[in-house]
């Protein structure tokens, strides 16, 4: 591993990293895609009423944000991320090559979804995703707010994701019905 430390975010880490960084750059990761594939029993749901959160599911590619961390901050950032991203150990911390928008390739810490974990939801149809997200609330707030933040920030980053926009419309319609 080089003396550079990078972190790749594809969800809330894109707009709310929560740690100091030396550089921030749009980036893409091949071989994984953004998906609501993790049952949330902590941040956006409870064990009695799970919600859904994002994961990096196998296949495709995903655009997100990469952060270069100063070597002096790396241990602190890594500890923070393990606490933030691993409350129920649903992700596997891995190092993967990501391509920055300027063409550079860097190795970044990435949290991959673990298909063997009991909270792995897998590829759910949009209607089932909407059913789980609508009305779910956890320690970090309402599940719909997480989805709405994602859609808003993807648009700000000029990342087109019609599936996430459609999912938000489904959840909003479900919540409007009560």
mmCIF file with all atom_site columns, C-alpha atoms in Angstrom:
data_model
loop_
_atom_site.group_PDB
_atom_site.id
_atom_site.type_symbol
_atom_site.label_atom_id
_atom_site.label_alt_id
_atom_site.label_comp_id
_atom_site.label_asym_id
_atom_site.label_entity_id
_atom_site.label_seq_id
_atom_site.pdbx_PDB_ins_code
_atom_site.Cartn_x
_atom_site.Cartn_y
_atom_site.Cartn_z
_atom_site.occupancy
_atom_site.B_iso_or_equiv
_atom_site.pdbx_formal_charge
_atom_site.auth_seq_id
_atom_site.auth_comp_id
_atom_site.auth_asym_id
_atom_site.auth_atom_id
_atom_site.pdbx_PDB_model_num
ATOM 1   C CA . UNK A 1 1   ? 0.000   0.000   0.000   1.00 0.00 ? 1   UNK A CA 1
ATOM 2   C CA . UNK A 1 2   ? 1.274   3.498   -0.799  1.00 0.00 ? 2   UNK A CA 1
ATOM 3   C CA . UNK A 1 3   ? 1.688   6.348   1.649   1.00 0.00 ? 3   UNK A CA 1
ATOM 4   C CA . UNK A 1 4   ? -1.569  7.868   0.344   1.00 0.00 ? 4   UNK A CA 1
ATOM 5   C CA . UNK A 1 5   ? -4.806  7.101   2.150   1.00 0.00 ? 5   UNK A CA 1
ATOM 6   C CA . UNK A 1 6   ? -8.139  7.366   0.337   1.00 0.00 ? 6   UNK A CA 1
ATOM 7   C CA . UNK A 1 7   ? -11.763 6.646   1.227   1.00 0.00 ? 7   UNK A CA 1
ATOM 8   C CA . UNK A 1 8   ? -14.545 6.071   -1.337  1.00 0.00 ? 8   UNK A CA 1
ATOM 9   C CA . UNK A 1 9   ? -18.118 7.092   -0.515  1.00 0.00 ? 9   UNK A CA 1
ATOM 10  C CA . UNK A 1 10  ? -21.218 6.246   -2.534  1.00 0.00 ? 10  UNK A CA 1
ATOM 11  C CA . UNK A 1 11  ? -23.993 7.287   -0.111  1.00 0.00 ? 11  UNK A CA 1
ATOM 12  C CA . UNK A 1 12  ? -24.090 9.736   2.779   1.00 0.00 ? 12  UNK A CA 1
ATOM 13  C CA . UNK A 1 13  ? -20.275 9.849   2.892   1.00 0.00 ? 13  UNK A CA 1
ATOM 14  C CA . UNK A 1 14  ? -20.514 11.874  -0.346  1.00 0.00 ? 14  UNK A CA 1
ATOM 15  C CA . UNK A 1 15  ? -22.252 14.816  1.330   1.00 0.00 ? 15  UNK A CA 1
ATOM 16  C CA . UNK A 1 16  ? -21.555 14.227  5.019   1.00 0.00 ? 16  UNK A CA 1
ATOM 17  C CA . UNK A 1 17  ? -18.135 12.628  5.400   1.00 0.00 ? 17  UNK A CA 1
ATOM 18  C CA . UNK A 1 18  ? -17.704 13.622  9.055   1.00 0.00 ? 18  UNK A CA 1
ATOM 19  C CA . UNK A 1 19  ? -13.902 13.596  8.930   1.00 0.00 ? 19  UNK A CA 1
ATOM 20  C CA . UNK A 1 20  ? -11.044 15.867  7.889   1.00 0.00 ? 20  UNK A CA 1
ATOM 21  C CA . UNK A 1 21  ? -9.691  15.335  4.388   1.00 0.00 ? 21  UNK A CA 1
ATOM 22  C CA . UNK A 1 22  ? -6.873  16.813  2.334   1.00 0.00 ? 22  UNK A CA 1
ATOM 23  C CA . UNK A 1 23  ? -8.548  16.360  -1.060  1.00 0.00 ? 23  UNK A CA 1
ATOM 24  C CA . UNK A 1 24  ? -12.004 15.493  -2.358  1.00 0.00 ? 24  UNK A CA 1
ATOM 25  C CA . UNK A 1 25  ? -12.672 14.290  -5.913  1.00 0.00 ? 25  UNK A CA 1
ATOM 26  C CA . UNK A 1 26  ? -15.493 12.662  -7.879  1.00 0.00 ? 26  UNK A CA 1
ATOM 27  C CA . UNK A 1 27  ? -14.593 9.017   -8.480  1.00 0.00 ? 27  UNK A CA 1
ATOM 28  C CA . UNK A 1 28  ? -15.940 5.756   -9.863  1.00 0.00 ? 28  UNK A CA 1
ATOM 29  C CA . UNK A 1 29  ? -15.628 2.148   -8.769  1.00 0.00 ? 29  UNK A CA 1
ATOM 30  C CA . UNK A 1 30  ? -16.019 -0.754  -11.185 1.00 0.00 ? 30  UNK A CA 1
ATOM 31  C CA . UNK A 1 31  ? -17.581 -4.087  -10.252 1.00 0.00 ? 31  UNK A CA 1
ATOM 32  C CA . UNK A 1 32  ? -20.117 -2.767  -7.718  1.00 0.00 ? 32  UNK A CA 1
ATOM 33  C CA . UNK A 1 33  ? -23.290 -0.696  -7.870  1.00 0.00 ? 33  UNK A CA 1
ATOM 34  C CA . UNK A 1 34  ? -25.257 1.449   -5.408  1.00 0.00 ? 34  UNK A CA 1
ATOM 35  C CA . UNK A 1 35  ? -28.330 -0.394  -4.109  1.00 0.00 ? 35  UNK A CA 1
ATOM 36  C CA . UNK A 1 36  ? -30.760 -0.471  -1.207  1.00 0.00 ? 36  UNK A CA 1
ATOM 37  C CA . UNK A 1 37  ? -29.654 -3.987  -0.291  1.00 0.00 ? 37  UNK A CA 1
ATOM 38  C CA . UNK A 1 38  ? -29.043 -3.872  3.477   1.00 0.00 ? 38  UNK A CA 1
ATOM 39  C CA . UNK A 1 39  ? -31.763 -4.205  6.119   1.00 0.00 ? 39  UNK A CA 1
ATOM 40  C CA . UNK A 1 40  ? -31.229 -1.354  8.587   1.00 0.00 ? 40  UNK A CA 1
ATOM 41  C CA . UNK A 1 41  ? -31.873 -2.221  12.222  1.00 0.00 ? 41  UNK A CA 1
ATOM 42  C CA . UNK A 1 42  ? -29.749 0.632   13.595  1.00 0.00 ? 42  UNK A CA 1
ATOM 43  C CA . UNK A 1 43  ? -29.494 3.900   11.620  1.00 0.00 ? 43  UNK A CA 1
ATOM 44  C CA . UNK A 1 44  ? -32.755 3.861   9.601   1.00 0.00 ? 44  UNK A CA 1
ATOM 45  C CA . UNK A 1 45  ? -34.842 1.134   11.213  1.00 0.00 ? 45  UNK A CA 1
ATOM 46  C CA . UNK A 1 46  ? -35.102 -1.149  14.208  1.00 0.00 ? 46  UNK A CA 1
ATOM 47  C CA . UNK A 1 47  ? -34.966 -4.924  14.685  1.00 0.00 ? 47  UNK A CA 1
ATOM 48  C CA . UNK A 1 48  ? -38.771 -4.870  14.985  1.00 0.00 ? 48  UNK A CA 1
ATOM 49  C CA . UNK A 1 49  ? -39.255 -2.587  11.933  1.00 0.00 ? 49  UNK A CA 1
ATOM 50  C CA . UNK A 1 50  ? -36.239 -2.743  9.640   1.00 0.00 ? 50  UNK A CA 1
ATOM 51  C CA . UNK A 1 51  ? -35.605 -0.106  7.031   1.00 0.00 ? 51  UNK A CA 1
ATOM 52  C CA . UNK A 1 52  ? -33.159 -0.253  4.132   1.00 0.00 ? 52  UNK A CA 1
ATOM 53  C CA . UNK A 1 53  ? -29.825 1.420   3.594   1.00 0.00 ? 53  UNK A CA 1
ATOM 54  C CA . UNK A 1 54  ? -27.403 1.563   0.726   1.00 0.00 ? 54  UNK A CA 1
ATOM 55  C CA . UNK A 1 55  ? -24.734 -0.950  0.037   1.00 0.00 ? 55  UNK A CA 1
ATOM 56  C CA . UNK A 1 56  ? -22.357 -1.736  -2.785  1.00 0.00 ? 56  UNK A CA 1
ATOM 57  C CA . UNK A 1 57  ? -23.872 -4.786  -4.405  1.00 0.00 ? 57  UNK A CA 1
ATOM 58  C CA . UNK A 1 58  ? -21.887 -6.917  -6.867  1.00 0.00 ? 58  UNK A CA 1
ATOM 59  C CA . UNK A 1 59  ? -21.882 -5.959  -10.536 1.00 0.00 ? 59  UNK A CA 1
ATOM 60  C CA . UNK A 1 60  ? -21.898 -2.773  -12.584 1.00 0.00 ? 60  UNK A CA 1
ATOM 61  C CA . UNK A 1 61  ? -20.187 0.430   -11.557 1.00 0.00 ? 61  UNK A CA 1
ATOM 62  C CA . UNK A 1 62  ? -20.866 3.331   -9.241  1.00 0.00 ? 62  UNK A CA 1
ATOM 63  C CA . UNK A 1 63  ? -19.978 7.005   -9.185  1.00 0.00 ? 63  UNK A CA 1
ATOM 64  C CA . UNK A 1 64  ? -19.232 8.585   -5.828  1.00 0.00 ? 64  UNK A CA 1
ATOM 65  C CA . UNK A 1 65  ? -16.684 10.705  -4.008  1.00 0.00 ? 65  UNK A CA 1
ATOM 66  C CA . UNK A 1 66  ? -13.112 9.902   -2.992  1.00 0.00 ? 66  UNK A CA 1
ATOM 67  C CA . UNK A 1 67  ? -11.332 11.598  -0.116  1.00 0.00 ? 67  UNK A CA 1
ATOM 68  C CA . UNK A 1 68  ? -7.582  11.748  0.392   1.00 0.00 ? 68  UNK A CA 1
ATOM 69  C CA . UNK A 1 69  ? -6.719  11.645  4.072   1.00 0.00 ? 69  UNK A CA 1
ATOM 70  C CA . UNK A 1 70  ? -3.548  13.158  5.512   1.00 0.00 ? 70  UNK A CA 1
ATOM 71  C CA . UNK A 1 71  ? -1.313  10.409  6.947   1.00 0.00 ? 71  UNK A CA 1
ATOM 72  C CA . UNK A 1 72  ? -1.443  12.059  10.392  1.00 0.00 ? 72  UNK A CA 1
ATOM 73  C CA . UNK A 1 73  ? -5.270  11.779  10.369  1.00 0.00 ? 73  UNK A CA 1
ATOM 74  C CA . UNK A 1 74  ? -5.563  8.266   8.932   1.00 0.00 ? 74  UNK A CA 1
ATOM 75  C CA . UNK A 1 75  ? -5.847  6.273   12.188  1.00 0.00 ? 75  UNK A CA 1
ATOM 76  C CA . UNK A 1 76  ? -8.515  8.634   13.552  1.00 0.00 ? 76  UNK A CA 1
ATOM 77  C CA . UNK A 1 77  ? -10.503 8.623   10.284  1.00 0.00 ? 77  UNK A CA 1
ATOM 78  C CA . UNK A 1 78  ? -10.285 4.852   9.979   1.00 0.00 ? 78  UNK A CA 1
ATOM 79  C CA . UNK A 1 79  ? -11.547 4.394   13.567  1.00 0.00 ? 79  UNK A CA 1
ATOM 80  C CA . UNK A 1 80  ? -14.402 6.855   12.941  1.00 0.00 ? 80  UNK A CA 1
ATOM 81  C CA . UNK A 1 81  ? -15.433 5.045   9.763   1.00 0.00 ? 81  UNK A CA 1
ATOM 82  C CA . UNK A 1 82  ? -15.406 1.640   11.421  1.00 0.00 ? 82  UNK A CA 1
ATOM 83  C CA . UNK A 1 83  ? -17.742 2.959   14.118  1.00 0.00 ? 83  UNK A CA 1
ATOM 84  C CA . UNK A 1 84  ? -19.995 4.785   11.622  1.00 0.00 ? 84  UNK A CA 1
ATOM 85  C CA . UNK A 1 85  ? -20.187 2.124   8.938   1.00 0.00 ? 85  UNK A CA 1
ATOM 86  C CA . UNK A 1 86  ? -20.002 -1.044  11.014  1.00 0.00 ? 86  UNK A CA 1
ATOM 87  C CA . UNK A 1 87  ? -22.548 -0.862  13.869  1.00 0.00 ? 87  UNK A CA 1
ATOM 88  C CA . UNK A 1 88  ? -23.804 -4.335  12.923  1.00 0.00 ? 88  UNK A CA 1
ATOM 89  C CA . UNK A 1 89  ? -20.859 -5.423  10.733  1.00 0.00 ? 89  UNK A CA 1
ATOM 90  C CA . UNK A 1 90  ? -22.939 -5.600  7.537   1.00 0.00 ? 90  UNK A CA 1
ATOM 91  C CA . UNK A 1 91  ? -20.068 -4.359  5.390   1.00 0.00 ? 91  UNK A CA 1
ATOM 92  C CA . UNK A 1 92  ? -16.623 -5.651  4.582   1.00 0.00 ? 92  UNK A CA 1
ATOM 93  C CA . UNK A 1 93  ? -13.855 -3.050  4.716   1.00 0.00 ? 93  UNK A CA 1
ATOM 94  C CA . UNK A 1 94  ? -11.742 -3.537  1.593   1.00 0.00 ? 94  UNK A CA 1
ATOM 95  C CA . UNK A 1 95  ? -9.241  -1.654  -0.523  1.00 0.00 ? 95  UNK A CA 1
ATOM 96  C CA . UNK A 1 96  ? -10.181 -1.209  -4.174  1.00 0.00 ? 96  UNK A CA 1
ATOM 97  C CA . UNK A 1 97  ? -8.894  0.767   -7.118  1.00 0.00 ? 97  UNK A CA 1
ATOM 98  C CA . UNK A 1 98  ? -11.064 3.772   -7.963  1.00 0.00 ? 98  UNK A CA 1
ATOM 99  C CA . UNK A 1 99  ? -10.732 6.173   -10.871 1.00 0.00 ? 99  UNK A CA 1
ATOM 100 C CA . UNK A 1 100 ? -10.804 9.861   -10.033 1.00 0.00 ? 100 UNK A CA 1
ATOM 101 C CA . UNK A 1 101 ? -12.523 12.310  -12.385 1.00 0.00 ? 101 UNK A CA 1
ATOM 102 C CA . UNK A 1 102 ? -9.113  13.657  -13.481 1.00 0.00 ? 102 UNK A CA 1
ATOM 103 C CA . UNK A 1 103 ? -8.075  10.154  -14.632 1.00 0.00 ? 103 UNK A CA 1
ATOM 104 C CA . UNK A 1 104 ? -5.841  9.188   -11.696 1.00 0.00 ? 104 UNK A CA 1
ATOM 105 C CA . UNK A 1 105 ? -6.270  5.721   -10.211 1.00 0.00 ? 105 UNK A CA 1
ATOM 106 C CA . UNK A 1 106 ? -5.950  5.404   -6.445  1.00 0.00 ? 106 UNK A CA 1
ATOM 107 C CA . UNK A 1 107 ? -6.536  2.626   -3.938  1.00 0.00 ? 107 UNK A CA 1
ATOM 108 C CA . UNK A 1 108 ? -9.318  3.549   -1.516  1.00 0.00 ? 108 UNK A CA 1
ATOM 109 C CA . UNK A 1 109 ? -10.932 2.095   1.561   1.00 0.00 ? 109 UNK A CA 1
ATOM 110 C CA . UNK A 1 110 ? -14.404 0.962   0.484   1.00 0.00 ? 110 UNK A CA 1
ATOM 111 C CA . UNK A 1 111 ? -17.198 -0.621  2.495   1.00 0.00 ? 111 UNK A CA 1
ATOM 112 C CA . UNK A 1 112 ? -18.610 -3.487  0.407   1.00 0.00 ? 112 UNK A CA 1
ATOM 113 C CA . UNK A 1 113 ? -21.904 -5.202  1.172   1.00 0.00 ? 113 UNK A CA 1
ATOM 114 C CA . UNK A 1 114 ? -21.552 -8.671  2.664   1.00 0.00 ? 114 UNK A CA 1
ATOM 115 C CA . UNK A 1 115 ? -24.038 -11.025 0.933   1.00 0.00 ? 115 UNK A CA 1
ATOM 116 C CA . UNK A 1 116 ? -23.410 -13.571 3.703   1.00 0.00 ? 116 UNK A CA 1
ATOM 117 C CA . UNK A 1 117 ? -24.589 -11.243 6.488   1.00 0.00 ? 117 UNK A CA 1
ATOM 118 C CA . UNK A 1 118 ? -28.108 -11.769 7.944   1.00 0.00 ? 118 UNK A CA 1
ATOM 119 C CA . UNK A 1 119 ? -28.958 -8.118  7.128   1.00 0.00 ? 119 UNK A CA 1
ATOM 120 C CA . UNK A 1 120 ? -28.229 -8.630  3.418   1.00 0.00 ? 120 UNK A CA 1
ATOM 121 C CA . UNK A 1 121 ? -31.524 -7.937  1.637   1.00 0.00 ? 121 UNK A CA 1
ATOM 122 C CA . UNK A 1 122 ? -30.214 -8.628  -1.854  1.00 0.00 ? 122 UNK A CA 1
ATOM 123 C CA . UNK A 1 123 ? -31.972 -7.511  -5.020  1.00 0.00 ? 123 UNK A CA 1
ATOM 124 C CA . UNK A 1 124 ? -35.449 -6.493  -3.879  1.00 0.00 ? 124 UNK A CA 1
ATOM 125 C CA . UNK A 1 125 ? -38.054 -5.244  -6.359  1.00 0.00 ? 125 UNK A CA 1
ATOM 126 C CA . UNK A 1 126 ? -38.718 -1.493  -6.050  1.00 0.00 ? 126 UNK A CA 1
ATOM 127 C CA . UNK A 1 127 ? -42.163 -2.054  -4.520  1.00 0.00 ? 127 UNK A CA 1
ATOM 128 C CA . UNK A 1 128 ? -40.656 -4.117  -1.691  1.00 0.00 ? 128 UNK A CA 1
ATOM 129 C CA . UNK A 1 129 ? -37.917 -1.520  -1.171  1.00 0.00 ? 129 UNK A CA 1
ATOM 130 C CA . UNK A 1 130 ? -40.589 1.199   -0.898  1.00 0.00 ? 130 UNK A CA 1
ATOM 131 C CA . UNK A 1 131 ? -42.564 -0.909  1.581   1.00 0.00 ? 131 UNK A CA 1
ATOM 132 C CA . UNK A 1 132 ? -39.510 -1.265  3.831   1.00 0.00 ? 132 UNK A CA 1
ATOM 133 C CA . UNK A 1 133 ? -38.372 2.370   3.553   1.00 0.00 ? 133 UNK A CA 1
ATOM 134 C CA . UNK A 1 134 ? -41.790 4.011   4.061   1.00 0.00 ? 134 UNK A CA 1
ATOM 135 C CA . UNK A 1 135 ? -42.378 4.635   7.749   1.00 0.00 ? 135 UNK A CA 1
ATOM 136 C CA . UNK A 1 136 ? -39.058 3.185   8.949   1.00 0.00 ? 136 UNK A CA 1
ATOM 137 C CA . UNK A 1 137 ? -37.108 5.223   11.514  1.00 0.00 ? 137 UNK A CA 1
ATOM 138 C CA . UNK A 1 138 ? -33.860 4.529   13.374  1.00 0.00 ? 138 UNK A CA 1
ATOM 139 C CA . UNK A 1 139 ? -31.212 6.288   15.439  1.00 0.00 ? 139 UNK A CA 1
ATOM 140 C CA . UNK A 1 140 ? -30.247 8.512   12.475  1.00 0.00 ? 140 UNK A CA 1
ATOM 141 C CA . UNK A 1 141 ? -33.807 9.447   11.557  1.00 0.00 ? 141 UNK A CA 1
ATOM 142 C CA . UNK A 1 142 ? -36.463 8.569   9.005   1.00 0.00 ? 142 UNK A CA 1
ATOM 143 C CA . UNK A 1 143 ? -35.531 6.188   6.208   1.00 0.00 ? 143 UNK A CA 1
ATOM 144 C CA . UNK A 1 144 ? -37.287 8.335   3.577   1.00 0.00 ? 144 UNK A CA 1
ATOM 145 C CA . UNK A 1 145 ? -35.060 11.285  4.548   1.00 0.00 ? 145 UNK A CA 1
ATOM 146 C CA . UNK A 1 146 ? -31.975 9.173   3.816   1.00 0.00 ? 146 UNK A CA 1
ATOM 147 C CA . UNK A 1 147 ? -33.362 8.316   0.361   1.00 0.00 ? 147 UNK A CA 1
ATOM 148 C CA . UNK A 1 148 ? -34.402 11.936  -0.336  1.00 0.00 ? 148 UNK A CA 1
ATOM 149 C CA . UNK A 1 149 ? -30.936 13.183  0.697   1.00 0.00 ? 149 UNK A CA 1
ATOM 150 C CA . UNK A 1 150 ? -29.377 10.650  -1.657  1.00 0.00 ? 150 UNK A CA 1
ATOM 151 C CA . UNK A 1 151 ? -31.543 11.687  -4.621  1.00 0.00 ? 151 UNK A CA 1
ATOM 152 C CA . UNK A 1 152 ? -30.927 15.395  -3.932  1.00 0.00 ? 152 UNK A CA 1
ATOM 153 C CA . UNK A 1 153 ? -27.174 15.024  -3.611  1.00 0.00 ? 153 UNK A CA 1
ATOM 154 C CA . UNK A 1 154 ? -26.839 12.765  -6.636  1.00 0.00 ? 154 UNK A CA 1
ATOM 155 C CA . UNK A 1 155 ? -28.630 15.459  -8.667  1.00 0.00 ? 155 UNK A CA 1
ATOM 156 C CA . UNK A 1 156 ? -26.297 18.143  -7.268  1.00 0.00 ? 156 UNK A CA 1
ATOM 157 C CA . UNK A 1 157 ? -23.336 15.992  -8.332  1.00 0.00 ? 157 UNK A CA 1
ATOM 158 C CA . UNK A 1 158 ? -24.928 15.553  -11.776 1.00 0.00 ? 158 UNK A CA 1
ATOM 159 C CA . UNK A 1 159 ? -25.162 11.794  -11.260 1.00 0.00 ? 159 UNK A CA 1
ATOM 160 C CA . UNK A 1 160 ? -28.248 10.536  -13.041 1.00 0.00 ? 160 UNK A CA 1
ATOM 161 C CA . UNK A 1 161 ? -29.928 7.691   -11.189 1.00 0.00 ? 161 UNK A CA 1
ATOM 162 C CA . UNK A 1 162 ? -33.502 7.226   -12.451 1.00 0.00 ? 162 UNK A CA 1
ATOM 163 C CA . UNK A 1 163 ? -33.990 4.121   -10.282 1.00 0.00 ? 163 UNK A CA 1
ATOM 164 C CA . UNK A 1 164 ? -33.389 6.091   -7.068  1.00 0.00 ? 164 UNK A CA 1
ATOM 165 C CA . UNK A 1 165 ? -35.680 8.901   -8.260  1.00 0.00 ? 165 UNK A CA 1
ATOM 166 C CA . UNK A 1 166 ? -38.417 6.379   -9.046  1.00 0.00 ? 166 UNK A CA 1
ATOM 167 C CA . UNK A 1 167 ? -37.944 4.685   -5.670  1.00 0.00 ? 167 UNK A CA 1
ATOM 168 C CA . UNK A 1 168 ? -38.353 8.036   -3.897  1.00 0.00 ? 168 UNK A CA 1
ATOM 169 C CA . UNK A 1 169 ? -41.638 8.633   -5.759  1.00 0.00 ? 169 UNK A CA 1
ATOM 170 C CA . UNK A 1 170 ? -42.868 5.172   -4.690  1.00 0.00 ? 170 UNK A CA 1
ATOM 171 C CA . UNK A 1 171 ? -41.955 5.805   -1.034  1.00 0.00 ? 171 UNK A CA 1
ATOM 172 C CA . UNK A 1 172 ? -43.548 9.274   -1.060  1.00 0.00 ? 172 UNK A CA 1
ATOM 173 C CA . UNK A 1 173 ? -46.765 7.842   -2.511  1.00 0.00 ? 173 UNK A CA 1
ATOM 174 C CA . UNK A 1 174 ? -46.807 5.064   0.099   1.00 0.00 ? 174 UNK A CA 1
ATOM 175 C CA . UNK A 1 175 ? -46.220 7.517   2.963   1.00 0.00 ? 175 UNK A CA 1
ATOM 176 C CA . UNK A 1 176 ? -48.921 9.879   1.623   1.00 0.00 ? 176 UNK A CA 1
ATOM 177 C CA . UNK A 1 177 ? -51.432 7.016   1.908   1.00 0.00 ? 177 UNK A CA 1
ATOM 178 C CA . UNK A 1 178 ? -50.467 6.669   5.559   1.00 0.00 ? 178 UNK A CA 1
#
